[in-house]
mmCIF file of C-alpha atoms and ligand atoms in Angstrom:
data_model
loop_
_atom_site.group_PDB
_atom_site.id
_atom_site.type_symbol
_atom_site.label_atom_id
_atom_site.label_comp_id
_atom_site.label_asym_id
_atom_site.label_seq_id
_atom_site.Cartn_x
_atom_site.Cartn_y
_atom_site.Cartn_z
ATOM 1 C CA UNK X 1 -73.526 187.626 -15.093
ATOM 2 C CA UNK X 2 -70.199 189.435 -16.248
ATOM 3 C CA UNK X 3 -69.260 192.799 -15.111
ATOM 4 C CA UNK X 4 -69.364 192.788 -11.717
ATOM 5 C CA UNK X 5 -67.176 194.211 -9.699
ATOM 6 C CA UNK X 6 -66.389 193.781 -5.223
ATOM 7 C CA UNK X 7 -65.796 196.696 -3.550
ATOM 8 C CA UNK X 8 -64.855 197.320 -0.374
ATOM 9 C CA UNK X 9 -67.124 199.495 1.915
ATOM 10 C CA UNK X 10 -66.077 202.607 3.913
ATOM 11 C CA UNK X 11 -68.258 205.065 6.095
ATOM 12 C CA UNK X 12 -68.310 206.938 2.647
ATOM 13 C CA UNK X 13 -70.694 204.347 1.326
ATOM 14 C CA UNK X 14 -72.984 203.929 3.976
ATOM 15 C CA UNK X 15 -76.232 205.426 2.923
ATOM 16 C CA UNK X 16 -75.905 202.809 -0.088
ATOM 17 C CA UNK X 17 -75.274 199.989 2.627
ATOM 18 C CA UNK X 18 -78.035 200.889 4.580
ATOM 19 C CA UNK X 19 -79.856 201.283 1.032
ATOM 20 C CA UNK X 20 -79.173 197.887 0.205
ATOM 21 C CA UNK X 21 -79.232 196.072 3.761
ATOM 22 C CA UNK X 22 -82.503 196.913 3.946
ATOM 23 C CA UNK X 23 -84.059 196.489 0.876
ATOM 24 C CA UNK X 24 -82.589 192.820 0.929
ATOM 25 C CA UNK X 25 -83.440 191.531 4.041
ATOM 26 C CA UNK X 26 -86.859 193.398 3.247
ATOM 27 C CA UNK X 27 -87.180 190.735 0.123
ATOM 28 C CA UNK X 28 -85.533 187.872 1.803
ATOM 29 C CA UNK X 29 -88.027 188.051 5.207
ATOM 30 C CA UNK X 30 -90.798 189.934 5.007
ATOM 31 C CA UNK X 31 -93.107 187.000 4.220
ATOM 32 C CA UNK X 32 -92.171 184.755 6.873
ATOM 33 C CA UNK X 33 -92.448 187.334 9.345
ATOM 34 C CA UNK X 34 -94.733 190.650 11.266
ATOM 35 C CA UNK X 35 -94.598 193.539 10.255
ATOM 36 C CA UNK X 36 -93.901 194.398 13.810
ATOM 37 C CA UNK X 37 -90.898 192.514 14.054
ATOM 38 C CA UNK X 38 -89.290 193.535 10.554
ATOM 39 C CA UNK X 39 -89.554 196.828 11.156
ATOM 40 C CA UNK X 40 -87.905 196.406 14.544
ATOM 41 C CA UNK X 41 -84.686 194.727 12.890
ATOM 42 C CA UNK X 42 -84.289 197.356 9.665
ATOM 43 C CA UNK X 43 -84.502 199.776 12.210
ATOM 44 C CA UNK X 44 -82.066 198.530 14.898
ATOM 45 C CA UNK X 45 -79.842 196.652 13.489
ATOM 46 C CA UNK X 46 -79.379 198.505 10.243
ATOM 47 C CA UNK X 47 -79.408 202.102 11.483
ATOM 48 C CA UNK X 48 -76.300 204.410 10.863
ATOM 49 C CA UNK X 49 -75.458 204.400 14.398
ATOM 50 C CA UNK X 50 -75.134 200.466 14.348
ATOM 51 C CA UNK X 51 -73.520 200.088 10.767
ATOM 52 C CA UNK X 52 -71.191 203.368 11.713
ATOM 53 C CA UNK X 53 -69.840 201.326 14.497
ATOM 54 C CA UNK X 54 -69.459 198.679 12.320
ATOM 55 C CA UNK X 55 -68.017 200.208 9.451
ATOM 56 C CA UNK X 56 -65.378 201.100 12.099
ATOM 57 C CA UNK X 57 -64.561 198.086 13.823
ATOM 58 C CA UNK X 58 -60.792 196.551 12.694
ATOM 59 C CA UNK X 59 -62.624 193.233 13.266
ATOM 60 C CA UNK X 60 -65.517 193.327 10.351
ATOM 61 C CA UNK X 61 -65.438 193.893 6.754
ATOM 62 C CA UNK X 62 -68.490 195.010 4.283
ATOM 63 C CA UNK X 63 -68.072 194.729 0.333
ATOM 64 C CA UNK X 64 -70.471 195.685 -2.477
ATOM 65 C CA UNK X 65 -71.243 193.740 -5.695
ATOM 66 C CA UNK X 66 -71.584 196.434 -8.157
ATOM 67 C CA UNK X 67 -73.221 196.169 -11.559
ATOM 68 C CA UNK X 68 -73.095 199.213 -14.004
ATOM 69 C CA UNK X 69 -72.204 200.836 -10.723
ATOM 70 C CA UNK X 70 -75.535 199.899 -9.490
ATOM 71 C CA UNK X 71 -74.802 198.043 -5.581
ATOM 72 C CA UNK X 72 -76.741 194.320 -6.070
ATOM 73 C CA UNK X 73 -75.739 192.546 -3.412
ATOM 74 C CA UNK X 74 -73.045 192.475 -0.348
ATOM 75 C CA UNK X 75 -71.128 190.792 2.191
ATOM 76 C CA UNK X 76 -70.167 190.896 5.405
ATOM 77 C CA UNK X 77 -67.486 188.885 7.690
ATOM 78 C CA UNK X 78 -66.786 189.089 10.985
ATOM 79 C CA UNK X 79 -63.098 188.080 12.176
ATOM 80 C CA UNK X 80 -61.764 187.841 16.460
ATOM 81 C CA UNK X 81 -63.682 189.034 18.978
ATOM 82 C CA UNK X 82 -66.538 190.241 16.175
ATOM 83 C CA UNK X 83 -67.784 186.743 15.526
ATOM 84 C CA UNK X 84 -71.641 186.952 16.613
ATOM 85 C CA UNK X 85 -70.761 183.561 18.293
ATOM 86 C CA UNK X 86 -67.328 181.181 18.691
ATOM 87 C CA UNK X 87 -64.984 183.919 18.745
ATOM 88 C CA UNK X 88 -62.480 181.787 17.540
ATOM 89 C CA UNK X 89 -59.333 183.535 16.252
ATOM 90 C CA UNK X 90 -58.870 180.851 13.681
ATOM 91 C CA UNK X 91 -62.616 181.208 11.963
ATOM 92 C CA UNK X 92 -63.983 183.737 9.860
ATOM 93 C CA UNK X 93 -67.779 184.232 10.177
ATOM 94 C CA UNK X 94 -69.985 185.455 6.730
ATOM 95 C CA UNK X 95 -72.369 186.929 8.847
ATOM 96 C CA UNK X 96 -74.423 188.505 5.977
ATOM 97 C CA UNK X 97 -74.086 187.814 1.976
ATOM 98 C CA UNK X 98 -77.027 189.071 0.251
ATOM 99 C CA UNK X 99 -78.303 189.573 -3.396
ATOM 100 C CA UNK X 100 -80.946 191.821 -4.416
ATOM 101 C CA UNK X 101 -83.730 189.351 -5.644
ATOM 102 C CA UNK X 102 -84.064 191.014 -9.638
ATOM 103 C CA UNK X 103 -80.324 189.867 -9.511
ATOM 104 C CA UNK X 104 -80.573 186.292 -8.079
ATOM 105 C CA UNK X 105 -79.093 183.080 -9.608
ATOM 106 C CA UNK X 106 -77.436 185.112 -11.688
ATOM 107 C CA UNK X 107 -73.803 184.072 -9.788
ATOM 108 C CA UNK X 108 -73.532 187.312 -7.827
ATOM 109 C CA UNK X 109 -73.617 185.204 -4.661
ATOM 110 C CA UNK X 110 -71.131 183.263 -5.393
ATOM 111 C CA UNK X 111 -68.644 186.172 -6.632
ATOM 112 C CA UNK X 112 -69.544 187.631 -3.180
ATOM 113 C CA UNK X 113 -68.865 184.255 -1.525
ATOM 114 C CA UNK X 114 -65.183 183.777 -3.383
ATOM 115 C CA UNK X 115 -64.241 187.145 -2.031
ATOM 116 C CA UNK X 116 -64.941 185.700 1.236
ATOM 117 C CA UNK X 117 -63.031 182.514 1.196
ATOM 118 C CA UNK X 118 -60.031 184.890 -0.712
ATOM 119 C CA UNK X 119 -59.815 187.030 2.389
ATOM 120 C CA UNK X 120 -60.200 184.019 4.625
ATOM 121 C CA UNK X 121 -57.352 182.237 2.927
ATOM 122 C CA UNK X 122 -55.379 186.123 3.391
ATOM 123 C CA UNK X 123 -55.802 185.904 7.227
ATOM 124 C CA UNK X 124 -54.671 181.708 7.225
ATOM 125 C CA UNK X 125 -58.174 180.924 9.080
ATOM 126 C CA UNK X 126 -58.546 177.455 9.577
ATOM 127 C CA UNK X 127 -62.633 177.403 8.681
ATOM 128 C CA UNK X 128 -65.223 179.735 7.628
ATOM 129 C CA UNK X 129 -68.580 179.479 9.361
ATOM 130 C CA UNK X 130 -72.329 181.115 9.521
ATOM 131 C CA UNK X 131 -75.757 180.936 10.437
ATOM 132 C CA UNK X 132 -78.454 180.562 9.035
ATOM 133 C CA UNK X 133 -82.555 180.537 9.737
ATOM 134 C CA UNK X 134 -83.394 177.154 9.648
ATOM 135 C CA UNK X 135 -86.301 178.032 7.364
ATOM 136 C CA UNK X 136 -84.024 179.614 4.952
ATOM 137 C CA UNK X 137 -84.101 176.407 2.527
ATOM 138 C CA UNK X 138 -82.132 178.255 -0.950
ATOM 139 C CA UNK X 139 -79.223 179.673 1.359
ATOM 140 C CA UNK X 140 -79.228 176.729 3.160
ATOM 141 C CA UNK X 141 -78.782 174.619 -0.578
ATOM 142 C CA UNK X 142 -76.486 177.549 -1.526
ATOM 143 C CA UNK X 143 -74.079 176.736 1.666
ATOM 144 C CA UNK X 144 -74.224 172.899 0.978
ATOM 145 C CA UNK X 145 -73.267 173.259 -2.597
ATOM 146 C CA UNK X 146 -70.199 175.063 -1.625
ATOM 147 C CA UNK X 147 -69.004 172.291 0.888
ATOM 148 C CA UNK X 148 -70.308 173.542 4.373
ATOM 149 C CA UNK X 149 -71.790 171.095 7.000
ATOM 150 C CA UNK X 150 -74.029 171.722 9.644
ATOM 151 C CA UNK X 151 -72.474 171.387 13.031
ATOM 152 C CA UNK X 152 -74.999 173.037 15.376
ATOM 153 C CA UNK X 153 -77.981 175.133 16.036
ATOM 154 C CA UNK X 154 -78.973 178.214 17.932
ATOM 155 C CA UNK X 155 -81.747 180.275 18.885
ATOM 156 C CA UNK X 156 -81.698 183.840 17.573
ATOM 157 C CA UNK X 157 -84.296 186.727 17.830
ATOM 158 C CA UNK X 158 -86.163 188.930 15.089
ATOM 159 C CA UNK X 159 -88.034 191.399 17.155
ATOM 160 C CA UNK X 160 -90.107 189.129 19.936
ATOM 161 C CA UNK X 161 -90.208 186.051 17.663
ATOM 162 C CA UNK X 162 -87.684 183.207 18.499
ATOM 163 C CA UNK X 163 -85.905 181.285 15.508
ATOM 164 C CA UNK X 164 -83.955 178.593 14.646
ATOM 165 C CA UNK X 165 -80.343 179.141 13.002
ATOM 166 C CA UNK X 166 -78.761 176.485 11.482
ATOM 167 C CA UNK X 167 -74.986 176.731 12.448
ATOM 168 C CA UNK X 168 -72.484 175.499 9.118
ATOM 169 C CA UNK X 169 -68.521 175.387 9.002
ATOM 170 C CA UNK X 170 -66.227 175.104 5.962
ATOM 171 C CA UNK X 171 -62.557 173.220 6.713
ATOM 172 C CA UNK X 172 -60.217 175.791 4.553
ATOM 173 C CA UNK X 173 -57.366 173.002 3.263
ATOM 174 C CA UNK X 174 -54.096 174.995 2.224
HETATM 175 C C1 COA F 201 -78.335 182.856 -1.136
HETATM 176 C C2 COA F 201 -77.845 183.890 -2.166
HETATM 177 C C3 COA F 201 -76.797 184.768 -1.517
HETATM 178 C C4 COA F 201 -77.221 183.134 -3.357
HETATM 179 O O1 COA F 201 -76.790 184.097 -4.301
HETATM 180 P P1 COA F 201 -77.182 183.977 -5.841
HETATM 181 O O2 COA F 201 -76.507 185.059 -6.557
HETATM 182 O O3 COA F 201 -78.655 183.892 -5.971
HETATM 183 O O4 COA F 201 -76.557 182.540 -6.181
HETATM 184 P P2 COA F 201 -75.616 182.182 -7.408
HETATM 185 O O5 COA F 201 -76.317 182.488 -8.670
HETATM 186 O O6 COA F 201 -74.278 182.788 -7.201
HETATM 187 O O7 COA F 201 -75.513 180.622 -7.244
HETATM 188 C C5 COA F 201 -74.308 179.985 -6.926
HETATM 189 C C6 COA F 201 -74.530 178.525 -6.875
HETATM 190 O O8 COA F 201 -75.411 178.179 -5.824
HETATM 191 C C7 COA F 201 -76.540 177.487 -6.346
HETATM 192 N N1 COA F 201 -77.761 177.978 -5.759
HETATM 193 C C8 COA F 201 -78.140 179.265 -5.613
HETATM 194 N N2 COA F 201 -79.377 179.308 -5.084
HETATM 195 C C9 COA F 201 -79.768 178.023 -4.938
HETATM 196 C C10 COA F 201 -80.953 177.399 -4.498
HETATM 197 N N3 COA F 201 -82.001 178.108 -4.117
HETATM 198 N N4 COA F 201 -81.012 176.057 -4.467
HETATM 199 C C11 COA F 201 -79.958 175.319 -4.908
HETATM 200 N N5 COA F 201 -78.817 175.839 -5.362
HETATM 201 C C12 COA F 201 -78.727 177.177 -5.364
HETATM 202 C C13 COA F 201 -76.575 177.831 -7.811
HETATM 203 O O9 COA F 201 -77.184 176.803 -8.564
HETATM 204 C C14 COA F 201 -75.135 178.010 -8.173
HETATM 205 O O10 COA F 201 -74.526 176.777 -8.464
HETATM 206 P P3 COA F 201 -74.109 176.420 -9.964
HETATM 207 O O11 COA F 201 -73.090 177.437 -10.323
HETATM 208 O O12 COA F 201 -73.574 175.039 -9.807
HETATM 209 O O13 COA F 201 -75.364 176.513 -10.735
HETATM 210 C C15 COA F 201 -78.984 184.768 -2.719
HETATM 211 O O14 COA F 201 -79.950 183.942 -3.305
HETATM 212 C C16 COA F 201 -79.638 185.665 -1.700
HETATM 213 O O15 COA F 201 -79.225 186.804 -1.542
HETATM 214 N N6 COA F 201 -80.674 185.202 -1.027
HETATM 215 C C17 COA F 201 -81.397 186.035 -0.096
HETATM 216 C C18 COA F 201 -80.563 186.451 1.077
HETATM 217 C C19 COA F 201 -80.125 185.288 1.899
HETATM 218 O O16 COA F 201 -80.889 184.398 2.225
HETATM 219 N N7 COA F 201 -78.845 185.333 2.292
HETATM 220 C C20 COA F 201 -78.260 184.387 3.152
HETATM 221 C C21 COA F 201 -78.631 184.764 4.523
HETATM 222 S S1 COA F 201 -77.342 184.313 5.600
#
């Protein structure tokens, strides 16, 4: 798909990245999992309190793929003491890149994806890494295509329902 543009996200935006946090991992999860527990997560973890204090932190970045200045998809990385796990100043995570589903396949992912490993190269990190639910099989394919490897795998929570996350790192060569 041609014409789309990355942009980066500021507290000014964040009714449209609530907007479109939701409504993706709405699409991407909702059939694999309660009702219960769904609602738990869009309401936690994407609430304007939480994304205000991320929008905020030095250590985390959000970006928007925009189509006819429609938002379709978006990204977010995590850098220092942000990382959800590792911590490592040398890593970047990709905590979140998602693509609403009409827009799919469509090579919005990976535009989202290069903007990652652009801003990764920016900062010198050694590797780029992420998680991902085990059961997850396209992102999982998505990841592998791009050259990650799995190197571990954690236990993470969606409401009261424990899951596996597949844990995958990317060597950056300079
Ligand atoms: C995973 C996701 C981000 C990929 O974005 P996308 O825009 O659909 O993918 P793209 O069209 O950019 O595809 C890029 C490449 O990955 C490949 N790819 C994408 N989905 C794939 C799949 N399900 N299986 C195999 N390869 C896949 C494409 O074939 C393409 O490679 P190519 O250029 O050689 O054909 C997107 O499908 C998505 O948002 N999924 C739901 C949310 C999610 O699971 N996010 C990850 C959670 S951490």
């Amino acid at each position: 798909m041609t014409n789309i543009d990355i942009q980066k996200v500021t507290l000014k935006n964040i009714d449209q990245l609530q907007k479109i946090g939701r409504q993706t991992f709405f699409e991407t999860f909702s059939s694999g999992n309660t009702e219960d527990n769904m609602k738990k997560y869009l309401e936690e973890e994407l609430s304007i309190t939480k994304l205000t204090t991320e929008l905020n932190d030095n250590n985390a970045e959000f970006y928007f793929a925009n189509h006819d200045e429609k938002v379709i998809g978006y990204l977010k990385l995590n850098f220092g003491q942000s990382q959800t796990e590792l911590q490592d100043d040398k890593a970047l995570e990709i905590e979140r890149i998602y693509v609403l589903k009409d827009y799919q396949g469509k090579s919005v992912g990976q535009i989202l994806y290069e903007k990652a490993i652009q801003i990764a190269r920016k900062k010198c990190a050694e590797y780029i890494w992420l998680g991902v639910w085990e059961e997850n099989e396209s992102a999982i394919s998505f990841y592998k295509k791009n050259g990650f490897v799995e190197f571990d795998k954690h236990i993470f929570k969606l409401g009261n329902d424990e899951q596996s996350d597949i844990m995958m790192k990317l060597k950056l060569n300079y």
